[in-house]
Coordinates of C-alpha atoms in Angstrom, one line a residue:
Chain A
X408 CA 40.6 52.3 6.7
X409 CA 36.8 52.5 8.2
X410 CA 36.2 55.9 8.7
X411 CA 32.6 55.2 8.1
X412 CA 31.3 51.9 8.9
X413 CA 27.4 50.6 8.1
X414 CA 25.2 50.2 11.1
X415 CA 22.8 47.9 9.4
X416 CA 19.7 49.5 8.3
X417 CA 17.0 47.5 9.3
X418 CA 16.5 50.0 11.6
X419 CA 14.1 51.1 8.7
X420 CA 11.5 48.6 9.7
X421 CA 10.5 51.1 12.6
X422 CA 7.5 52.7 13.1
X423 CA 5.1 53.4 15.5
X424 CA 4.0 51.6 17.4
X425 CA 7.0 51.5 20.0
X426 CA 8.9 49.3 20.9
X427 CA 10.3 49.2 17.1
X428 CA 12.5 46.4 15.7
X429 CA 15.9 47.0 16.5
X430 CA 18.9 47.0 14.8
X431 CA 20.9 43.8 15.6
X432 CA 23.0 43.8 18.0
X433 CA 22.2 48.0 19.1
X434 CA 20.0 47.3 22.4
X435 CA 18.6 50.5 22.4
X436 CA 14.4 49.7 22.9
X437 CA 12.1 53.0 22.5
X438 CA 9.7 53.8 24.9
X439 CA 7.6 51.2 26.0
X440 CA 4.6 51.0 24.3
X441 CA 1.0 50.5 25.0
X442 CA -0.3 47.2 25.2
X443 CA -2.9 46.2 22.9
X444 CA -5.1 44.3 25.4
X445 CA -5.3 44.2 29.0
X446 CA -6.8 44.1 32.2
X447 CA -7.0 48.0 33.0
X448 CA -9.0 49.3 29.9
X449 CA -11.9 50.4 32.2
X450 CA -12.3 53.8 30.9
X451 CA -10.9 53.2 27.5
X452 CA -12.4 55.1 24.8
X453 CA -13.8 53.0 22.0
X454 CA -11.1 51.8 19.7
X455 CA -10.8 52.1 16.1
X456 CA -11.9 50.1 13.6
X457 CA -9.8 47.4 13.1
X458 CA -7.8 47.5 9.4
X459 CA -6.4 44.7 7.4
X460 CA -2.7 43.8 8.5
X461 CA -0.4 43.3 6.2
X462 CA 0.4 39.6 5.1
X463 CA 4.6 40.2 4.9
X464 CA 5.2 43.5 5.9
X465 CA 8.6 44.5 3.7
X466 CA 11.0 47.6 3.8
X467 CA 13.9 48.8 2.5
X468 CA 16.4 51.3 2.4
X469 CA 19.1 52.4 0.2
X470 CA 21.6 55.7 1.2
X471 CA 24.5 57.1 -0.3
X472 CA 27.4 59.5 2.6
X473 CA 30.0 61.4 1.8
X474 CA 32.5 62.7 4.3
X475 CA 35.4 65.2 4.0
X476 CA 37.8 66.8 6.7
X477 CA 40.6 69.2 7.1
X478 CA 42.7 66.5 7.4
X479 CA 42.8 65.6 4.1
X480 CA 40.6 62.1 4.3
X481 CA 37.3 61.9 2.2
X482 CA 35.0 58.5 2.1
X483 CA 32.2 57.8 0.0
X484 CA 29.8 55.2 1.5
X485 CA 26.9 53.3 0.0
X486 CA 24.8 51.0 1.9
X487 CA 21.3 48.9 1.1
X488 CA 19.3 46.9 3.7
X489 CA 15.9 45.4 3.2
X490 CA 13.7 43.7 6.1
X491 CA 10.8 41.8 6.4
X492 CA 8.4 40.1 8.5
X493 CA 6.3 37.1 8.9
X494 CA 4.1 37.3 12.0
X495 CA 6.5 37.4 15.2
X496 CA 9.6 37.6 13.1
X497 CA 11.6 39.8 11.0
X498 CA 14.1 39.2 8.8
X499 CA 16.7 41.8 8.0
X500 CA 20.2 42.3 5.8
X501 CA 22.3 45.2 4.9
X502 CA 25.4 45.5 2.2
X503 CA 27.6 48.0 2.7
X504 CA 30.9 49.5 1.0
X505 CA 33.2 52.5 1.5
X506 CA 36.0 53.8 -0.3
X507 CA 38.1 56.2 1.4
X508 CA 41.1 58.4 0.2
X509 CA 43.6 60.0 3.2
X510 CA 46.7 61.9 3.2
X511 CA 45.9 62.6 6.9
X512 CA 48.8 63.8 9.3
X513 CA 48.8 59.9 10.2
X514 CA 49.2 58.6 6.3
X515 CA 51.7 61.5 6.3
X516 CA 54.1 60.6 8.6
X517 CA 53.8 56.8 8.5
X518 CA 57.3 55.5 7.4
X519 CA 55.8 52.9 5.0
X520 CA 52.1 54.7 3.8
X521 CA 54.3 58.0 2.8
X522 CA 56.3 56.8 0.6
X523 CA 55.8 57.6 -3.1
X524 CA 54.5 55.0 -5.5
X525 CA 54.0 52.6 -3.1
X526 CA 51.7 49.7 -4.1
X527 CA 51.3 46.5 -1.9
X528 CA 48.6 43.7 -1.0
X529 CA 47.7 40.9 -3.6
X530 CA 45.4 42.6 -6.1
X531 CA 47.9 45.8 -5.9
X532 CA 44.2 48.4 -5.6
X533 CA 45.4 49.0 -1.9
X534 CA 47.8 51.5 -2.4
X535 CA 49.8 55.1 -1.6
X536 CA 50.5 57.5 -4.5
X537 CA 52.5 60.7 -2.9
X538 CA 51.6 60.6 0.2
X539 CA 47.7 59.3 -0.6
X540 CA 46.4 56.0 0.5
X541 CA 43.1 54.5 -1.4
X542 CA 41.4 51.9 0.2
X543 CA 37.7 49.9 0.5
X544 CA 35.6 47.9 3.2
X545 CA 32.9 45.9 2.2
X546 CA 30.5 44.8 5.0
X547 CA 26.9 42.9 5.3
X548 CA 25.0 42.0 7.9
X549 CA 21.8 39.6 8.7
X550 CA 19.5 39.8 11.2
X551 CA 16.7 37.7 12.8
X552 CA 14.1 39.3 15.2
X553 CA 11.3 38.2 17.0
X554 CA 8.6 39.7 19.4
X555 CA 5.3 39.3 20.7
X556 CA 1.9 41.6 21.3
X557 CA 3.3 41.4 25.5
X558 CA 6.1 43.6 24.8
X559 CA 8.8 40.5 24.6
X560 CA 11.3 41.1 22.0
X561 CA 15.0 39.1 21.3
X562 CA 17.5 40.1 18.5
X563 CA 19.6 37.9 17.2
X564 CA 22.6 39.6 14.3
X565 CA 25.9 38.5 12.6
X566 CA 28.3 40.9 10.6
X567 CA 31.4 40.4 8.4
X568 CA 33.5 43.3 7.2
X569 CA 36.6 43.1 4.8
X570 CA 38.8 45.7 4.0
X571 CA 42.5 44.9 2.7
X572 CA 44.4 45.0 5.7
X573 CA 41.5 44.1 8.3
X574 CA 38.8 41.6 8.6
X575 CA 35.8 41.3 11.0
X576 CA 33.3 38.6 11.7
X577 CA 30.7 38.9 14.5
X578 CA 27.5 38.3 16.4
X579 CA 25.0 38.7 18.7
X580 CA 21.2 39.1 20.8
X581 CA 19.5 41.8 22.4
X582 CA 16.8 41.5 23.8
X583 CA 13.9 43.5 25.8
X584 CA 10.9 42.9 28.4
X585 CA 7.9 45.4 28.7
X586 CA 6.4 45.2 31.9
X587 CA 4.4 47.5 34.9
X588 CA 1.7 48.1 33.0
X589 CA 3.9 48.5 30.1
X590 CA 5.5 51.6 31.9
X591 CA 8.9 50.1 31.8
X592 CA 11.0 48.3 29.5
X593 CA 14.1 46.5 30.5
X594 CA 16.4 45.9 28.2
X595 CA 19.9 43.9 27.4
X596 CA 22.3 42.5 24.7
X597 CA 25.6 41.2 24.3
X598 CA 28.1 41.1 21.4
X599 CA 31.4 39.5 20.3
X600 CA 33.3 40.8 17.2
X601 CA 36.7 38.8 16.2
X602 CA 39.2 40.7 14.2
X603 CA 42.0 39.9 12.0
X604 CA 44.5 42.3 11.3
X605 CA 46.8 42.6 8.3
X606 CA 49.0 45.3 6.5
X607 CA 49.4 46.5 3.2
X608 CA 53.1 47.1 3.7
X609 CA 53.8 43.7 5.2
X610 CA 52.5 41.0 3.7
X611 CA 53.4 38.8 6.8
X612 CA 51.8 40.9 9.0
X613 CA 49.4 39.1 11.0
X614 CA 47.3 40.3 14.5
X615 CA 44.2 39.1 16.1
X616 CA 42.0 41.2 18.7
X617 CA 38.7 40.3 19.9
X618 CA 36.0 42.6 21.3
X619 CA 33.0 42.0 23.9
X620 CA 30.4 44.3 24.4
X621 CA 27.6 44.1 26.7
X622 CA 24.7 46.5 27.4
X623 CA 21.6 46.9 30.0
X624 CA 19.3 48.9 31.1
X625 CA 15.8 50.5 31.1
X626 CA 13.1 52.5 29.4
X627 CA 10.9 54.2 31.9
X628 CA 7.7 55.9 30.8
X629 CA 7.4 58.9 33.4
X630 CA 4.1 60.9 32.6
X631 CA 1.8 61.8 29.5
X632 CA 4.7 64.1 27.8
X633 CA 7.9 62.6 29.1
X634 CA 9.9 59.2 29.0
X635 CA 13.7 58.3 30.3
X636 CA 15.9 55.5 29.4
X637 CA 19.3 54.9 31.5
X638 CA 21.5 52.4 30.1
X639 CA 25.2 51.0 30.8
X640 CA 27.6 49.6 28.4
X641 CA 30.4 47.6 28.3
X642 CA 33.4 46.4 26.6
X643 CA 36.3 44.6 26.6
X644 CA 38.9 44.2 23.9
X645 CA 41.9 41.4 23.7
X646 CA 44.8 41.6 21.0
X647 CA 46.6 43.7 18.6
X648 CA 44.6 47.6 19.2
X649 CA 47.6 49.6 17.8
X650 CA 48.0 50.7 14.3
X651 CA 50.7 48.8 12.1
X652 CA 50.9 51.9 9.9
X653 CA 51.9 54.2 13.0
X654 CA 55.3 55.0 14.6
X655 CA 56.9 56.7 17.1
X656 CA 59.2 59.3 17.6
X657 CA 61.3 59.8 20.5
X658 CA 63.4 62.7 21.8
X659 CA 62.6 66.9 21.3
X660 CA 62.1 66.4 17.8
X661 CA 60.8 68.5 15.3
X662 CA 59.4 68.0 12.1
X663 CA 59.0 70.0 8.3
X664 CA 56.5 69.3 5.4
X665 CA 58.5 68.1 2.6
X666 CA 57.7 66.7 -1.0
X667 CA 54.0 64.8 -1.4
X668 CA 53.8 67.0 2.2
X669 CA 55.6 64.2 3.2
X670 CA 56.4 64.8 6.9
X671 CA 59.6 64.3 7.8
X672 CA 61.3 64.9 11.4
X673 CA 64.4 65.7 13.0
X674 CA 66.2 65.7 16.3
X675 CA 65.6 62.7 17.5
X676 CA 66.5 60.1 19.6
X677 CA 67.5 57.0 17.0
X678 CA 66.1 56.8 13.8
X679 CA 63.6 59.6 12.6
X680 CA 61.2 57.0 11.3
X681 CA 60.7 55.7 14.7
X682 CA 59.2 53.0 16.8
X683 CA 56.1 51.7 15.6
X684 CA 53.5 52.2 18.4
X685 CA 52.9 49.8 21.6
X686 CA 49.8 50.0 23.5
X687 CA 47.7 47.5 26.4
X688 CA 46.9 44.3 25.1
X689 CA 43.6 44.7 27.0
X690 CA 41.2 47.6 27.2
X691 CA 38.0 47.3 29.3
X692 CA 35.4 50.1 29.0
X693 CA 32.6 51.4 31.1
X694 CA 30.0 53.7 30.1
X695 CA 27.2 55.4 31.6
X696 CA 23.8 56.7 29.3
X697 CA 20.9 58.7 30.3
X698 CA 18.6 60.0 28.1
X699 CA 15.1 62.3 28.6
X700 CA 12.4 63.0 26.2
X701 CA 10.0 65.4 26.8
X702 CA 7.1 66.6 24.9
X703 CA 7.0 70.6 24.6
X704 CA 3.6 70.3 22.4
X705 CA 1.8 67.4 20.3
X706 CA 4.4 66.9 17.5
X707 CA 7.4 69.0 18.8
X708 CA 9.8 66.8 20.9
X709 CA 13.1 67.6 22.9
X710 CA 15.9 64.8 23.3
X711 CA 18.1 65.0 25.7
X712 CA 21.7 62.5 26.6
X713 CA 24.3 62.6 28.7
X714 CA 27.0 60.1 28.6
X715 CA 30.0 59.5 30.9
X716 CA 32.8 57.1 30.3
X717 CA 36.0 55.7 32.2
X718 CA 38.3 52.7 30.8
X719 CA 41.5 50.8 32.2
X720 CA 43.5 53.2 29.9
X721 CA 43.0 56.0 32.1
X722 CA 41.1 57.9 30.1
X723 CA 37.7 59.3 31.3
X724 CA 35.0 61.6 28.9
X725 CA 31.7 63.3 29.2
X726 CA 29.0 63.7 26.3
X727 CA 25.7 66.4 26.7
X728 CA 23.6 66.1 23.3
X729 CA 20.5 67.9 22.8
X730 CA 17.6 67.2 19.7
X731 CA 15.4 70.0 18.9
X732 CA 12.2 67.7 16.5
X733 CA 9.6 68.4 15.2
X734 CA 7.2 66.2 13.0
X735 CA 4.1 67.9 11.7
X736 CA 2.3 66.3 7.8
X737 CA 4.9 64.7 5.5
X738 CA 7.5 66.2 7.0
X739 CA 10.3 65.7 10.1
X740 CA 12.8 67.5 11.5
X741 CA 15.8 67.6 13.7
X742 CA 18.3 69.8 15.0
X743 CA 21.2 68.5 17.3
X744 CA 24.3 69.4 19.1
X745 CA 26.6 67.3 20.7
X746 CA 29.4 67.9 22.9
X747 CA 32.6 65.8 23.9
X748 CA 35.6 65.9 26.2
X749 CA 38.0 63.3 26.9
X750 CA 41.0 62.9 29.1
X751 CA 44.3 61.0 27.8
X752 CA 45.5 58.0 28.2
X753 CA 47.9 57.1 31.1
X754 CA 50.8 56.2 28.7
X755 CA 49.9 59.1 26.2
X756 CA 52.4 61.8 25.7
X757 CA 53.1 64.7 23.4
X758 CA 56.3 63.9 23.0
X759 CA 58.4 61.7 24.2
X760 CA 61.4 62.6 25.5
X761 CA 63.6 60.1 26.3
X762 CA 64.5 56.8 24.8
X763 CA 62.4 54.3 24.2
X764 CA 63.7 51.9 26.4
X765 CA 61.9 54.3 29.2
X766 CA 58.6 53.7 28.0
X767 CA 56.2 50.8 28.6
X768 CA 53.5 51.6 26.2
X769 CA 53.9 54.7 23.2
X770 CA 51.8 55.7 20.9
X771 CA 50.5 58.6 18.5
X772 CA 47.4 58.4 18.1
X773 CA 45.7 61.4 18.5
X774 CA 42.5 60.1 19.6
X775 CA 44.4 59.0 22.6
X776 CA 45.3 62.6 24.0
X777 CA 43.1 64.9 25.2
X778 CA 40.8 65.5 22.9
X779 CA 37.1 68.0 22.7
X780 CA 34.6 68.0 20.3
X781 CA 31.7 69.9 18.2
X782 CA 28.5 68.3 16.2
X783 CA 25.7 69.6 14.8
X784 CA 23.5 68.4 12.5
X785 CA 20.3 68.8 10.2
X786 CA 18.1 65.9 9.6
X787 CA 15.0 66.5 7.0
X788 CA 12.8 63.8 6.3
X789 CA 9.7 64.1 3.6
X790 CA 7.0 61.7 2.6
X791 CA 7.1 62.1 -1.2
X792 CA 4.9 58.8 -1.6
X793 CA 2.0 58.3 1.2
X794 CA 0.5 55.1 1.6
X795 CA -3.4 55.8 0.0
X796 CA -4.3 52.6 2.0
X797 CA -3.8 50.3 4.6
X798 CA -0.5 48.0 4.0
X799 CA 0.0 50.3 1.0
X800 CA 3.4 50.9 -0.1
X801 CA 4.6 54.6 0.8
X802 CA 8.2 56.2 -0.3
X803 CA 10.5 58.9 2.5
X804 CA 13.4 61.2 1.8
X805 CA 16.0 61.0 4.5
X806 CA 18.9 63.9 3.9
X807 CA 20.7 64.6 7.3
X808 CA 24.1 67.1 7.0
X809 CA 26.6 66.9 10.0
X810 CA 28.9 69.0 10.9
X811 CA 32.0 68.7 13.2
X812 CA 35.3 69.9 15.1
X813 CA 37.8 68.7 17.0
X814 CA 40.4 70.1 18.9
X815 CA 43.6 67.9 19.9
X816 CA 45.1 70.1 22.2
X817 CA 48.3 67.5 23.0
X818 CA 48.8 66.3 19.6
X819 CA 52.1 68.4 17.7
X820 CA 51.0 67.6 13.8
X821 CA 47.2 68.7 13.8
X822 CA 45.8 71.0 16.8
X823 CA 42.5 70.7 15.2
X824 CA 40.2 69.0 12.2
X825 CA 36.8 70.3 11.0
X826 CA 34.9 67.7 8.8
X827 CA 31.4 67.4 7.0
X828 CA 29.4 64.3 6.6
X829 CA 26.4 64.5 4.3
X830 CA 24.3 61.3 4.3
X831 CA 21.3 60.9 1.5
X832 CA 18.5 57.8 0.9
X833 CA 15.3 56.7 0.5
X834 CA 13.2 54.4 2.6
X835 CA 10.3 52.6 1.4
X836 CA 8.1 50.4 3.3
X837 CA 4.5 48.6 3.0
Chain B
X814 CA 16.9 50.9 40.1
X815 CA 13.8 50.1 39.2
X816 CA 11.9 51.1 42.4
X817 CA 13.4 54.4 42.2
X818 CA 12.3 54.8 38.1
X819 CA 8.9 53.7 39.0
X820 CA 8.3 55.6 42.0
X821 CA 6.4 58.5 41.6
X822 CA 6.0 57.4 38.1
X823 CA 1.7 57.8 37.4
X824 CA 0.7 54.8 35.1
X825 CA 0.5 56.1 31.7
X826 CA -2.9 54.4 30.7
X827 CA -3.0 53.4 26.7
X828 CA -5.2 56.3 25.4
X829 CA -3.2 58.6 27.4
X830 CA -0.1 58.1 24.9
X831 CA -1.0 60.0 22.3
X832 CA 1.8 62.4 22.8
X833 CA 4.6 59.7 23.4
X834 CA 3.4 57.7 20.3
X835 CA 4.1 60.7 18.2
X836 CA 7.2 60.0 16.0
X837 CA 9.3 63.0 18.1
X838 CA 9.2 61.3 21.0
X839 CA 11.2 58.1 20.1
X840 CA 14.9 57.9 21.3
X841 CA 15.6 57.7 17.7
X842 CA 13.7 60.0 15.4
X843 CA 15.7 58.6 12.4
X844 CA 18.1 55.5 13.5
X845 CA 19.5 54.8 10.1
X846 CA 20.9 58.4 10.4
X847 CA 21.7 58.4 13.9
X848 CA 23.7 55.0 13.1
X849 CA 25.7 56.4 10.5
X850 CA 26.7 59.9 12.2
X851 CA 27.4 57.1 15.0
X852 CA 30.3 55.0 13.2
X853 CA 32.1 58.1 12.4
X854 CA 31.8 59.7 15.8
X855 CA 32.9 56.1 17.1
X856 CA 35.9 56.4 15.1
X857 CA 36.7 60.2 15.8
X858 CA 36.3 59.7 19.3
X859 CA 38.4 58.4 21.6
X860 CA 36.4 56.6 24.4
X861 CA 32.8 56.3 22.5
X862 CA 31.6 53.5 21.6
X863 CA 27.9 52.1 21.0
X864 CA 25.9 49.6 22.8
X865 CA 26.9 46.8 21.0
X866 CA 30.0 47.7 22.2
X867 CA 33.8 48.4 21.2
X868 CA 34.5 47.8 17.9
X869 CA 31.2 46.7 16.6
X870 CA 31.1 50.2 14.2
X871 CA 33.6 47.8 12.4
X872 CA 37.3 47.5 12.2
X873 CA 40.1 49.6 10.5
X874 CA 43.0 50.5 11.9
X875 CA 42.3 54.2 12.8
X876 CA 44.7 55.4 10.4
X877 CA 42.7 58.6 10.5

């Protein structure tokens, strides 16, 4: 039921100076940064006065995201994270929880999940109504960083989520290493996530899949106005990656939108509620990041990425993003556009046509089928509470609206979905 | 990798970074935004997935 999911906010702890502290477990270091002492300040102008650090620096965060798409699925998301830090280390934690309402296509023409007045799992709040399913994930994380003044930083995080028909516990380190002159940063991290899967239609329902993720690369600082980060990722996933609410139908069938648009389908080969779906136990993912930043003038930045991806299931995709900032006073701002193409899986089909004894692997998930892509968003961010002194406490606004559309060019119930997310909070820091 | 990143590359002495410290020209201008527009693009999107890797946006079972 996680359409959204927290990343952990202690991301909020960053500021300048790069590198920042980074979210557990998310390798991504910034720029390198400039080292605070060293052997080749010949020529240095004088340095500032030096101000009075802060004894615990603390921050925090609270946000509040709605989302809503065509497809009939809205989530509301709140989320609080605090961090703090006592000389080399920080100390982060996020809570988290989402509540989402669908009567997507996939809620829609799930056997089980359609059906009126259905109400399962032990406390009963899980739960389809016409064609509706309510659910709601809880998740917190912890973090523990550390770091040096030589540009040596290691992340260490651990995350449980818990919805009511999926559970996830996990953990890992990043790390990162500044060095030629503190031109370059090289960076790495791994991650393993173990998840338990249940159903709210079956009570005995019980699957296990574990994922691995792994990341490297580096930051490279290329002239006064312009820095580039290439990074590879990695995963690999063992278990149960199918829905238990999803089923396949065989044969040239057809379908009609009946009561509680209730989809219901004909012509086809052996029952019309179908299979439900079968996919490769194993997954293992490959993908490919570079990103550019470039200065146009003091305080108005281009970001560029390109991403390409290939896994075991066949399927291969390309991402091209583009960030238009600026940051000028109290206040920042950020245009973006991002656009993704995917190719299908091996085993994914439209339709299939014969009987299911033909097929290895079926499935109908959507986001396994070709599938292209359309974001843009709006981030505003305001000061509203300056610091007035050194270690002082200061207060930001954070609003960012995102808008999106897909196209599902081999997928019969939905050709398309347009969607919103609008994600509101405040950070304060000292 | 790292020879061909570096070469060419002029060092950037400290003083010279006024530019690049400037909050624009981070890889993330605002990461507790980019992280949330991230776990529902993870989920959307078929092959995407962060650097922590697959499934670390959190579970469900993409009903959606």
């Amino acid at each position: 039921m996680a359409l959204l999911v927290a990343a952990t906010g202690d991301a909020l702890a960053q500021e300048p100076p790069q590198p920042s502290p980074e979210v557990p477990g998310y390798p991504l270091p910034v720029a390198p940064t400039a080292p605070d002492d060293d052997e080749d300040d010949e020529g240095a102008p004088e340095s500032v006065a030096p101000q009075e650090p802060v004894a615990h620096p603390m921050s925090g965060a609270i946000r509040t995201g709605i989302y809503a798409d065509g497809d009939q699925t809205y989530v509301f998301r709140v989320l609080g994270a605090i961090a703090a830090a006592f000389n080399r280390w920080t100390v982060s934690g996020s809570v988290s929880a989402d509540v989402v309402s669908s009567a997507s296509v996939d809620v829609r023409s799930s056997p089980g999940l359609s059906k009126v007045d259905v109400v399962s799992s032990a406390s009963g709040t899980t739960s389809t109504s016409g064609g509706t399913m309510t659910d709601r994930r809880f998740q917190v994380t912890g973090g523990l960083g550390w770091k040096d003044d030589d540009g040596h930083a290691v992340n260490f995080s651990a995350s449980f989520a818990n919805e009511r028909d999926y559970n996830s516990v996990g953990g890992g380190f990043n790390g990162s290493i500044d060095v030629f002159h503190r031109m370059t940063t090289l960076l790495g991290g791994i991650r393993f996530t173990g998840n338990f899967i249940g159903s709210v239609l079956d009570p005995t329902f019980s699957q296990r899949m574990v994922d691995l993720g792994w990341s490297a690369g580096v930051a490279q600082v290329l002239s006064r106005k312009d820095a580039l980060r290439l990074r590879y990722d990695g995963g690999y996933s063992d278990g149960y990656q199918a829905s238990p609410y999803r089923n396949v139908r065989f044969g040239d069938w057809r379908f009609t939108v009946g009561d509680y648009q209730h989809i219901i389908f004909s012509n086809t080969i052996g029952s019309a509620d179908g299979l439900p779906e079968t996919v490769p136990a194993t997954r293992l993912q490959h993908a490919l990041v570079l990103e550019w930043l470039h200065s146009l003038l003091p305080g108005l930045g281009l970001h560029t990425e390109a991403r390409l991806g290939i896994d075991s299931w066949g399927m291969k995709s390309a991402t091209g993003a583009l960030d238009l900032r600026t940051a000028s006073g109290q206040w920042r701002v950020e245009v973006g556009y991002r656009f993704y193409i995917q190719s299908s899986a091996d085993f994914y089909q439209s339709k299939y046509t014969l009987a299911p004894s033909n097929y290895s692997y079926f499935t109908s998930d959507k986001e396994l089928g070709r599938e292209t892509g359309h974001v843009a968003h709006l981030d505003v961010s305001r000061v509203l509470l300056p610091s007035r002194r050194p270690g002082g406490a200061s207060l930001l606004f954070d609003g960012r609206l995102t808008g999106m559309y897909y196209t599902y060019p081999d997928f019969v119930l939905l050709g398309s979905r347009a969607g919103i997310f609008l994600d509101l909070g405040f950070t304060w820091e000292n | 990798m790292l020879a061909t990143f570096s070469a060419g590359c002029t060092v950037v002495r400290p003083w010279e970074r006024g530019e690049l410290a400037n909050p624009t020209m981070r890889f993330q201008m605002a990461p507790v935004a980019d992280e949330q527009e991230a776990s529902v693009l993870e989920i959307t999107e078929g092959t995407t997935f962060s650097s922590a890797g697959p499934g670390s946006a959190g579970a469900g079972c993409g009903c959606h």
